mmCIF file of C-alpha atoms in Angstrom:
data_model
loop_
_atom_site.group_PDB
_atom_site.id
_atom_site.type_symbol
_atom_site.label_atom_id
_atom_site.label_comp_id
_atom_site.label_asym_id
_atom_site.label_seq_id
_atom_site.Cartn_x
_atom_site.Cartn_y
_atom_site.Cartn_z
ATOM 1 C CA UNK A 4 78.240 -37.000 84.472
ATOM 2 C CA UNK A 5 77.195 -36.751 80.731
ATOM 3 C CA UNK A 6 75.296 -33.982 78.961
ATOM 4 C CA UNK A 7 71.447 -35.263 79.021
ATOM 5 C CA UNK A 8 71.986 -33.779 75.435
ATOM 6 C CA UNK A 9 74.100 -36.574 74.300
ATOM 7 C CA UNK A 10 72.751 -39.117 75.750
ATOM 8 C CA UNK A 11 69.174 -38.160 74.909
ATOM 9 C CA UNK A 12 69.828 -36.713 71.812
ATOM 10 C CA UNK A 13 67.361 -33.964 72.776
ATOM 11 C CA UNK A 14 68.817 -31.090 70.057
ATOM 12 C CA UNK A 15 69.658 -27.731 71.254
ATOM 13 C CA UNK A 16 67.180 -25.124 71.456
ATOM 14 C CA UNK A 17 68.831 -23.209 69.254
ATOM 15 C CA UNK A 18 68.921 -25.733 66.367
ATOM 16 C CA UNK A 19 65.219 -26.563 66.982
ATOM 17 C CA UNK A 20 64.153 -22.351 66.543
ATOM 18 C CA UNK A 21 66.365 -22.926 63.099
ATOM 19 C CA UNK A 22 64.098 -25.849 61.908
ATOM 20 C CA UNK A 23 61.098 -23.742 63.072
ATOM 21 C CA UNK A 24 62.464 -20.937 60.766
ATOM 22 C CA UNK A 25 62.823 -22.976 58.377
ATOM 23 C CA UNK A 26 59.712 -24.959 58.430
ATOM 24 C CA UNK A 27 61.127 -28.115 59.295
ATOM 25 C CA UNK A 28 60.448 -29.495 62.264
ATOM 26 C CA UNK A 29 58.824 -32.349 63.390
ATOM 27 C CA UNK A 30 56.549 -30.966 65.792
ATOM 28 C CA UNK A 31 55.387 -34.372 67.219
ATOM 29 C CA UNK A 32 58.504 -34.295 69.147
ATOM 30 C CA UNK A 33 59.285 -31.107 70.191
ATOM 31 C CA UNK A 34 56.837 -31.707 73.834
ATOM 32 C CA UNK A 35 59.217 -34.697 74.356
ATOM 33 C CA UNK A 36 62.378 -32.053 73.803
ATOM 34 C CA UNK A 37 60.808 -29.652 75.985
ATOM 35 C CA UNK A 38 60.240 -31.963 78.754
ATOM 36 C CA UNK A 39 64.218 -32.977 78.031
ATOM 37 C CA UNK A 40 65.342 -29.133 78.381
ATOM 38 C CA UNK A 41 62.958 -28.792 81.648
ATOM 39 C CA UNK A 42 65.109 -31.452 83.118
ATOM 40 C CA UNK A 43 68.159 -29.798 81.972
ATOM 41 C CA UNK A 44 67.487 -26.722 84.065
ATOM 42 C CA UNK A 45 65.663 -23.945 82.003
ATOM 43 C CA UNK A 46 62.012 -23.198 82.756
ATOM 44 C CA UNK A 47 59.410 -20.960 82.202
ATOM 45 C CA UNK A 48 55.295 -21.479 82.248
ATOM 46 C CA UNK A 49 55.169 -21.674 78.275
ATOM 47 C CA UNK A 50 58.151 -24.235 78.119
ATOM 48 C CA UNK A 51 55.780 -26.500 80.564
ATOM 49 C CA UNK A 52 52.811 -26.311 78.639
ATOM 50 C CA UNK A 53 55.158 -27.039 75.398
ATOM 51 C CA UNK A 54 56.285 -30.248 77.638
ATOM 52 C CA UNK A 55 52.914 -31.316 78.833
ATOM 53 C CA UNK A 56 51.244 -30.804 74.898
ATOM 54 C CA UNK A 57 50.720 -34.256 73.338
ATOM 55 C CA UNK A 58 52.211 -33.282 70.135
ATOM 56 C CA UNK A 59 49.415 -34.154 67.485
ATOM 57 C CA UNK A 60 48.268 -30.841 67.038
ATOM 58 C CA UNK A 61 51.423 -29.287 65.141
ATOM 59 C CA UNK A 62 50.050 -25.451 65.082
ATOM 60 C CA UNK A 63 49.500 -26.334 68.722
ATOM 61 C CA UNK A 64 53.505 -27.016 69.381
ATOM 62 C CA UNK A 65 54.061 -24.305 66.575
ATOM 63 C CA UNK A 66 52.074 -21.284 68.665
ATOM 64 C CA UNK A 67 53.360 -22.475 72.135
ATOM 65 C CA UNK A 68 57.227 -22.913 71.162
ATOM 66 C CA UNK A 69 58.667 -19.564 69.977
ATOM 67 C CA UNK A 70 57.125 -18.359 73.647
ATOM 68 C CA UNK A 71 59.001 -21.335 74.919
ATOM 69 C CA UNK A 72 61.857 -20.350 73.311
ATOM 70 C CA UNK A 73 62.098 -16.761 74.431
ATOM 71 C CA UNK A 74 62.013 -18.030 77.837
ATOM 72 C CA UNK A 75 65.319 -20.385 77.300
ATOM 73 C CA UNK A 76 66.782 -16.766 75.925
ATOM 74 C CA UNK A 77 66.583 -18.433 72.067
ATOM 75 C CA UNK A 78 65.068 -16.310 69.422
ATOM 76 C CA UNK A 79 63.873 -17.478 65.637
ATOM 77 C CA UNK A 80 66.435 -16.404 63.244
ATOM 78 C CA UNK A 81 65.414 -15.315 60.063
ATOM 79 C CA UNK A 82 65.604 -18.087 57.186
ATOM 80 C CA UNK A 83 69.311 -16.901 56.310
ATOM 81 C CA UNK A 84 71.035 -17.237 60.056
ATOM 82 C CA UNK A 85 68.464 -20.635 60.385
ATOM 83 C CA UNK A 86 70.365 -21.876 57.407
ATOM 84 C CA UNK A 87 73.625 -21.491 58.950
ATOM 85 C CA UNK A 88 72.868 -22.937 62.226
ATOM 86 C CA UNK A 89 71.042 -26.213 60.763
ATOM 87 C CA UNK A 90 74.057 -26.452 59.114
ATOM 88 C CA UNK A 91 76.572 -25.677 61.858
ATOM 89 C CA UNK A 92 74.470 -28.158 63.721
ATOM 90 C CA UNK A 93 74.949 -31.009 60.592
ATOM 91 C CA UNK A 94 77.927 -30.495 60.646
ATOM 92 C CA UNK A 95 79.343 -30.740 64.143
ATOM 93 C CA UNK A 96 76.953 -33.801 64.657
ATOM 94 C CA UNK A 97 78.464 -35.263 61.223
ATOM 95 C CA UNK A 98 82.031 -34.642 62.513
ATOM 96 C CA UNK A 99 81.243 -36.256 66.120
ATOM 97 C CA UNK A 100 80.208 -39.675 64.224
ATOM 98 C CA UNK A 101 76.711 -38.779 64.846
ATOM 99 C CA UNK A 102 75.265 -38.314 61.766
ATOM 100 C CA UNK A 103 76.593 -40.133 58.260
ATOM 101 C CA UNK A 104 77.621 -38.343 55.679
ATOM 102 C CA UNK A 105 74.985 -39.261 53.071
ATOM 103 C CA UNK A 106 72.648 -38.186 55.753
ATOM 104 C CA UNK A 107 74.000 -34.713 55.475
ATOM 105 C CA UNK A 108 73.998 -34.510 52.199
ATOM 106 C CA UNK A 109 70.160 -35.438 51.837
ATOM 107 C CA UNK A 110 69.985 -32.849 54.785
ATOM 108 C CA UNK A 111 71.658 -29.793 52.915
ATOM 109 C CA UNK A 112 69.482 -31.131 49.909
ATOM 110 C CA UNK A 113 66.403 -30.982 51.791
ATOM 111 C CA UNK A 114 66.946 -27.456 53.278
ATOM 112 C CA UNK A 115 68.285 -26.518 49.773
ATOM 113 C CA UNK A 116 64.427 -27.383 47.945
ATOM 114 C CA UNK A 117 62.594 -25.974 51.356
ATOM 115 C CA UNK A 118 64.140 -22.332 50.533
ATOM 116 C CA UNK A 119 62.941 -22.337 46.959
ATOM 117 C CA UNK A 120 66.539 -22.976 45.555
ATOM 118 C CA UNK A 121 67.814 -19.871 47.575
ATOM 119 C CA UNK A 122 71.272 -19.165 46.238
ATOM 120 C CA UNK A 123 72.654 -18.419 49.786
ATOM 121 C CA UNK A 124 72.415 -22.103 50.653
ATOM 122 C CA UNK A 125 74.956 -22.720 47.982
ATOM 123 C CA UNK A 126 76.926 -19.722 49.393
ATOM 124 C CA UNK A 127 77.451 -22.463 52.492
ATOM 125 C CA UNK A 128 81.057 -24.083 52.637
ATOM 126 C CA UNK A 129 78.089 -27.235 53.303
ATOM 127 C CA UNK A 130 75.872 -25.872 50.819
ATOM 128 C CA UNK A 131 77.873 -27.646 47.907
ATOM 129 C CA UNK A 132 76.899 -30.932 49.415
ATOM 130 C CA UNK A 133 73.896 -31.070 48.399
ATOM 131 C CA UNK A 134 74.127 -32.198 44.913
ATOM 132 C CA UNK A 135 76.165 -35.008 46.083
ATOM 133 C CA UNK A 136 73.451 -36.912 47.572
ATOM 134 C CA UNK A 137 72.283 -37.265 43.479
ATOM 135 C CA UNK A 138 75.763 -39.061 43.101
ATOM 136 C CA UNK A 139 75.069 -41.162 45.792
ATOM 137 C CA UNK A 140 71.642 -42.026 44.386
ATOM 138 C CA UNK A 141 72.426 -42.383 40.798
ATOM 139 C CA UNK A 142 75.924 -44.039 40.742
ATOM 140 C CA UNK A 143 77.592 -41.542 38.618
ATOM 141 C CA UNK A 144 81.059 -39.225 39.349
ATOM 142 C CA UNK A 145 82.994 -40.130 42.880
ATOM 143 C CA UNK A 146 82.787 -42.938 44.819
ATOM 144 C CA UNK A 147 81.851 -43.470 48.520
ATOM 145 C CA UNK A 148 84.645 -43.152 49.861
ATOM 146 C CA UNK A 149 85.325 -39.506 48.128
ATOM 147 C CA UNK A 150 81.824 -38.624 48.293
ATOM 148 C CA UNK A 151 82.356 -39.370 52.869
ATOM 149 C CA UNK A 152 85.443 -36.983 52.143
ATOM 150 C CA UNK A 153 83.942 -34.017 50.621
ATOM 151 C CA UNK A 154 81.542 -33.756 52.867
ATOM 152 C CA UNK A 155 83.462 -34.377 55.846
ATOM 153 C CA UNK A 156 86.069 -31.706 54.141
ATOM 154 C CA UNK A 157 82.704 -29.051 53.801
ATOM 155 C CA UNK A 158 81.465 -29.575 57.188
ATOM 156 C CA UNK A 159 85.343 -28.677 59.034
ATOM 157 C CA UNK A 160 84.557 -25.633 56.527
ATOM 158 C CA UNK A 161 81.271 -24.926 58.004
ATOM 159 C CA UNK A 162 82.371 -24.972 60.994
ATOM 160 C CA UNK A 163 85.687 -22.317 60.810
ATOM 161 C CA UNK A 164 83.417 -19.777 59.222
ATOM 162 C CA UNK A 165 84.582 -16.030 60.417
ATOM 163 C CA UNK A 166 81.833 -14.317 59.625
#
């Protein structure tokens, strides 16, 4: 039987209390993911009114889901561990053929501007990537198909992190 997850592609609570930490998620779907993770087996009274919400009220979804998320034993991380767990979750998707490369890039870019420029998102073995999706854009330094291997190199390196 395959994982609803997969074939859904309903994200892991865990990734979705990152993007709330980090102020990026789109809330309009997040009633549509809790109806997924219902399904899946967790439950809880604030997870069904997260799954019965319409989504076009996002500080609706946003008041309701941390609740929601307590109750699937998931807690918000702080901006720093969120940072790392987007992009564990980039990564592994990347690796699985799931998400391009220049995707992640614009990804790790995007996070990169939405913490002010925080130097710990450099810190990232997928940080780096970031400033490749300018490459991409502009035509200048590697090509493609060196550009695909950095960041395929940088995302095996997010992912054997120790520490």
């Amino acid at each position: 039987m395959a994982d609803v997850r997969e074939t859904r592609q309903t994200p892991r609570p865990e990734w979705v209390a990152a993007w709330l930490a980090l102020h990026d998620l789109p809330t309009e779907e997040v009633p549509m993911w809790a109806a997924w993770w219902l399904v899946e087996g967790f439950d809880g009274p604030h997870l069904r009114l997260l799954a019965g919400l319409p989504g076009d009220d996002p500080f609706e979804v946003r008041a309701v889901l941390p609740d929601a998320l307590a109750e699937m034993g998931v807690e918000v991380p702080d901006a720093f561990a969120a940072t790392r767990v987007v992009f564990e979750g980039l990564a592994a998707r990347c690796l699985s053929g799931r998400l391009s490369e220049r995707e992640v890039a614009q990804a790790v870019w995007r996070v990169y501007v939405d913490r002010d420029y925080a130097s710990e998102v450099w810190d990232e073995p997928l940080g780096v990537v970031g400033a490749m999706d300018d490459e991409w854009d502009a035509g200048w330094g590697r090509g493609d198909r060196q550009l695909r291997q950095a960041v395929r190199k940088a995302c095996e390196a997010q992912l054997r992190r120790d520490d």
